[in-house]
Every structure is written in C-alpha cells, then in structure tokens.
Amino acid sequence: MKKKILFVVTSHDKKGSTGEDTGYYLGEVSHPWEVLHKAGYEIDFVSPKGGTPPVDGFDLKDPVNKEFWENKEYKNKIDHSMTPSQVNPKDYSTVFYAGGHGAMWDFADNKELADIASKIYENGGIVAGVCHGPAGLVNIKLNNGKYLVDGKKINAFTNEEESEVKLTNVVPFLLEDKLKERGAKFEKSGLWQNHVVADQRVITGQNPQSAKSVGEAILKELHNK
C-alpha cells in the first residue's frame, strides 16, 4: 500500500483589494495530479477552510485540466477538501502546495498546515510546492528550530514574474524575498521558464510552466526512497 499524497490548495478568492478573482491555479493541480495518479498514488486535498476551494486559470482547452475536471472521483475530492484538523500526517508520503495567487494570503501564516508539513517531512516524507505554493513553506519550522528552507536550494514565483503580472504591490509579501529571508538558496530562470529544484526532499517549481516537472520530480524522489 503506497502512502498517499496530500495536495494543499488555497481557500482565498480575491487578489488583495483589487476585486479580481483568484484561487488555486487549475494547471498546477492537474499536471502534478496526472503524473502521480497515473503512477498509482492516491491524492487527497486540504485547504485552510476546507470545502470547495476557488479555482483560477480555468482552461479546459488544456487536455490535462479537462481530464482532471471531468474525473468524477477527483472533482468530488477537491470540491470537498479537508480542513487541516481532519488530516493525519502519518497517512502521507508527500505534501504538495499548489499555487495560484490566493496562496499568498492564506498559506504562510497557517500554523496547522505548517505543522502537518513539518510532521510529514520529519517522518522522512517530501515537501513540495510550485509557483506561489511555496508561500506555504516560508514558516515551516523543524524540530531543530530551523526553518525548513534554511540552507536548501529553493525555487518559486520570482520577483520579476510578480512584476510582470503587475501584482508586486498587491501581494502581502514578495515570495522570493521572504524565502531568502528564511535562509533559502533561491534559484531562478527567466520569465515563465520551466525550473524545478530538488534538495533534501524539498521540491519546488517556479511557475505554472513547471507544474508537470514538479510532479515528475516528486515521483522520482518517491522511487528513490
């Protein structure tokens, strides 16, 4: 029996005071899901508030998005996401934080989620994230009192990409800067380039273009364990 994989998605549906909608970015769920689901892993979903999380980047012309959205079992699962208190970290080999701008508002300061992730990691599991998902990594602390990202190569949505989408002054903090503050060795490529880094069971990707590659890197790490 393979241990399950926990996907974390945002419950936050607005970009600051702009009134613009946001949520989890569909492709950043569907592309890693496809890789891991096909490899025989069961995936569960958790969000800060539980229930049906808001979705962004809703593009069913992407065949992988369409496959996920039309999979009755998984559509039902994500629409009934667990609350953090319903999660038993022992059930999971991996926790993966999906992006979407909403993550910038409700991932970093969620102590319950950080606690789940630190337990999975301390148990020998994998912590992963893509795009804005690594906002969930910034306040994870380990038993030794250090931040999870301290001294590790980490990647996430970059300052340049935030500037390009004109949300530098809207997001509550800049993800690249915050990860560096926490001691991360931040790596990046140019705008919208696929960039994934794996370091000591922490796997991170830069942007939506990196989502499938993050799934593949998680799978590789699971096979190595």
Coordinates of C-alpha atoms in Angstrom, one line a residue:
M1 CA 0.0 0.0 0.0
K2 CA 1.6 3.2 -1.2
K3 CA 1.3 6.1 1.2
K4 CA -1.0 8.9 -0.1
I5 CA 0.0 12.3 -1.3
L6 CA -1.6 15.4 0.2
F7 CA -2.3 18.4 -2.1
V8 CA -2.8 21.8 -0.4
V9 CA -5.0 24.4 -2.2
T10 CA -5.9 27.9 -1.3
S11 CA -9.3 29.0 0.1
H12 CA -8.6 32.6 -0.7
D13 CA -10.6 34.1 -3.7
K14 CA -9.5 37.7 -4.1
K15 CA -6.3 39.5 -5.1
G16 CA -6.0 41.9 -2.2
S17 CA -8.3 44.9 -2.6
T18 CA -8.3 44.8 -6.5
G19 CA -11.6 42.9 -6.6
E20 CA -10.0 40.4 -9.1
D21 CA -10.8 36.8 -8.5
T22 CA -8.1 34.2 -7.7
G23 CA -7.9 30.8 -6.2
Y24 CA -5.8 27.7 -6.8
Y25 CA -4.4 27.5 -10.3
L26 CA -6.0 24.6 -12.1
G27 CA -3.0 23.5 -14.1
E28 CA -0.8 23.5 -11.0
V29 CA -3.1 20.8 -9.5
S30 CA -4.0 18.9 -12.7
H31 CA -0.5 18.4 -14.1
P32 CA 1.2 17.0 -11.0
W33 CA -2.0 15.0 -10.3
E34 CA -1.8 13.4 -13.7
V35 CA 1.8 12.3 -13.2
L36 CA 1.2 10.9 -9.7
H37 CA -2.3 9.5 -10.3
K38 CA -1.0 7.5 -13.3
A39 CA 1.8 6.2 -11.2
G40 CA -0.8 4.7 -8.8
Y41 CA -0.7 7.2 -6.0
E42 CA -3.9 8.3 -4.2
I43 CA -4.2 12.0 -3.7
D44 CA -6.2 13.9 -1.0
F45 CA -6.9 17.6 -0.8
V46 CA -6.8 20.0 2.1
S47 CA -7.4 23.8 2.1
P48 CA -7.3 26.3 5.0
K49 CA -11.1 26.5 5.2
G50 CA -12.0 23.0 3.8
G51 CA -14.9 22.6 1.4
T52 CA -14.9 23.8 -2.2
P53 CA -11.9 26.0 -2.9
P54 CA -12.0 28.8 -5.5
V55 CA -10.3 28.0 -8.9
D56 CA -8.3 30.2 -11.2
G57 CA -6.6 29.6 -14.5
F58 CA -9.7 27.7 -15.6
D59 CA -8.8 26.5 -19.1
L60 CA -10.4 23.3 -20.3
K61 CA -8.6 23.6 -23.7
D62 CA -5.7 22.1 -21.7
P63 CA -6.4 18.4 -22.1
V64 CA -4.9 17.6 -18.6
N65 CA -7.1 20.2 -17.0
K66 CA -10.1 18.7 -18.8
E67 CA -9.1 15.2 -17.7
F68 CA -8.8 16.3 -14.0
W69 CA -12.0 18.4 -14.1
E70 CA -14.0 15.5 -15.6
N71 CA -12.7 12.8 -13.3
K72 CA -15.7 12.4 -11.0
E73 CA -13.8 11.0 -8.1
Y74 CA -11.2 13.7 -8.0
K75 CA -13.5 16.6 -8.8
N76 CA -15.6 15.4 -5.9
K77 CA -12.5 15.2 -3.7
I78 CA -11.2 18.7 -4.4
D79 CA -14.7 20.1 -4.1
H80 CA -14.9 18.6 -0.6
S81 CA -11.4 19.4 0.5
M82 CA -10.5 18.5 4.1
T83 CA -9.8 21.1 6.8
P84 CA -6.3 20.9 8.3
S85 CA -7.7 19.4 11.5
Q86 CA -9.0 16.4 9.5
V87 CA -5.6 15.4 8.2
N88 CA -3.4 12.7 9.8
P89 CA 0.2 13.4 8.7
K90 CA 1.1 9.8 9.2
D91 CA -1.0 8.8 6.2
Y92 CA 1.1 10.8 3.7
S93 CA 4.5 10.3 2.0
T94 CA 4.3 13.8 0.4
V95 CA 2.7 17.2 0.9
F96 CA 2.4 19.4 -2.2
Y97 CA 1.4 23.1 -2.1
A98 CA -0.3 24.1 -5.4
G99 CA 0.0 27.7 -6.4
G100 CA -2.5 30.4 -7.6
H101 CA -2.2 33.9 -6.2
G102 CA -4.7 33.1 -3.4
A103 CA -1.9 31.1 -1.7
M104 CA -0.1 34.3 -0.9
W105 CA -2.9 35.3 1.5
D106 CA -3.7 32.1 3.4
F107 CA -0.7 29.7 3.3
A108 CA 2.2 31.3 5.1
D109 CA 0.5 32.0 8.4
N110 CA -1.5 28.8 8.6
K111 CA 0.2 27.0 11.6
E112 CA -1.9 23.9 11.2
L113 CA -0.7 23.4 7.7
A114 CA 2.9 24.1 8.6
D115 CA 2.6 21.6 11.4
I116 CA 1.3 18.9 9.0
A117 CA 4.1 19.6 6.6
S118 CA 6.8 19.5 9.2
K119 CA 5.5 16.2 10.6
I120 CA 5.5 14.6 7.1
Y121 CA 9.0 15.9 6.5
E122 CA 10.4 14.8 9.9
N123 CA 8.8 11.4 9.1
G124 CA 11.0 11.1 6.0
G125 CA 8.5 12.5 3.6
I126 CA 8.6 15.0 0.8
V127 CA 7.5 18.7 0.9
A128 CA 6.9 20.3 -2.5
G129 CA 5.3 23.4 -4.0
V130 CA 5.0 25.2 -7.3
C131 CA 4.7 28.9 -8.2
H132 CA 3.0 30.7 -5.3
G133 CA 2.6 27.3 -3.4
P134 CA 6.0 27.7 -1.7
A135 CA 4.3 30.5 0.3
G136 CA 3.3 27.5 2.4
L137 CA 7.0 26.8 3.1
V138 CA 8.1 30.1 4.5
N139 CA 7.1 29.5 8.1
I140 CA 7.6 25.7 8.4
K141 CA 10.0 25.0 11.2
L142 CA 11.7 21.7 12.0
N143 CA 12.3 20.0 15.4
N144 CA 15.8 21.6 15.4
G145 CA 14.2 25.1 15.4
K146 CA 15.4 25.9 11.9
Y147 CA 13.2 26.9 9.0
L148 CA 12.7 24.0 6.6
V149 CA 14.0 26.1 3.7
D150 CA 17.1 27.3 5.5
G151 CA 20.3 26.3 3.6
K152 CA 18.3 24.5 0.9
K153 CA 18.0 25.3 -2.8
I154 CA 14.5 26.6 -3.3
N155 CA 12.6 28.0 -6.3
A156 CA 9.2 29.7 -6.6
F157 CA 7.4 32.6 -8.4
T158 CA 10.1 35.2 -8.8
N159 CA 10.1 38.9 -8.2
E160 CA 10.4 39.5 -11.9
E161 CA 7.3 37.4 -12.6
E162 CA 5.3 39.2 -9.9
S163 CA 6.3 42.5 -11.6
E164 CA 5.4 41.2 -15.0
V165 CA 1.8 40.4 -13.8
K166 CA 1.7 43.8 -12.1
L167 CA 0.9 42.4 -8.6
T168 CA 4.1 43.4 -6.8
N169 CA 2.3 46.0 -4.7
V170 CA -0.9 43.8 -4.3
V171 CA 0.5 40.6 -2.8
P172 CA 1.2 40.8 1.0
F173 CA 4.9 40.0 0.5
L174 CA 7.2 39.0 -2.2
L175 CA 7.7 35.3 -2.2
E176 CA 11.3 35.3 -3.4
D177 CA 12.4 37.8 -0.8
K178 CA 10.6 36.0 2.0
L179 CA 12.2 32.7 1.1
K180 CA 15.7 34.3 1.0
E181 CA 15.0 35.9 4.5
R182 CA 14.3 32.4 5.8
G183 CA 17.8 31.3 4.6
A184 CA 16.8 29.6 1.3
K185 CA 19.3 29.5 -1.6
F186 CA 16.9 30.9 -4.1
E187 CA 17.4 29.7 -7.7
K188 CA 15.6 31.0 -10.7
S189 CA 15.4 31.1 -14.5
G190 CA 13.9 33.7 -16.8
L191 CA 10.2 34.6 -17.0
W192 CA 7.9 31.7 -17.5
Q193 CA 10.7 29.1 -17.9
N194 CA 10.3 25.6 -16.5
H195 CA 12.6 25.5 -13.5
V196 CA 12.4 22.8 -10.8
V197 CA 14.9 22.2 -7.9
A198 CA 15.1 19.3 -5.5
D199 CA 17.2 19.5 -2.4
Q200 CA 17.0 17.1 0.6
R201 CA 13.4 16.0 0.0
V202 CA 12.1 19.6 -0.7
I203 CA 11.0 20.0 -4.3
T204 CA 10.0 23.4 -5.7
G205 CA 9.0 24.8 -9.1
Q206 CA 9.0 28.4 -10.4
N207 CA 5.7 28.9 -12.2
P208 CA 2.7 27.2 -13.9
Q209 CA 5.1 26.0 -16.7
S210 CA 6.9 24.0 -14.0
A211 CA 3.9 22.1 -12.6
K212 CA 4.3 18.8 -14.5
S213 CA 8.0 18.7 -13.9
V214 CA 7.4 19.1 -10.1
G215 CA 5.1 16.1 -10.3
E216 CA 7.8 14.1 -12.1
A217 CA 10.4 15.2 -9.5
I218 CA 8.1 14.1 -6.7
L219 CA 7.7 10.7 -8.4
K220 CA 11.4 10.3 -8.9
E221 CA 12.0 11.1 -5.2
L222 CA 9.4 8.6 -4.1
H223 CA 11.0 5.9 -6.2
N224 CA 14.4 6.7 -4.7
K225 CA 13.1 6.4 -1.1

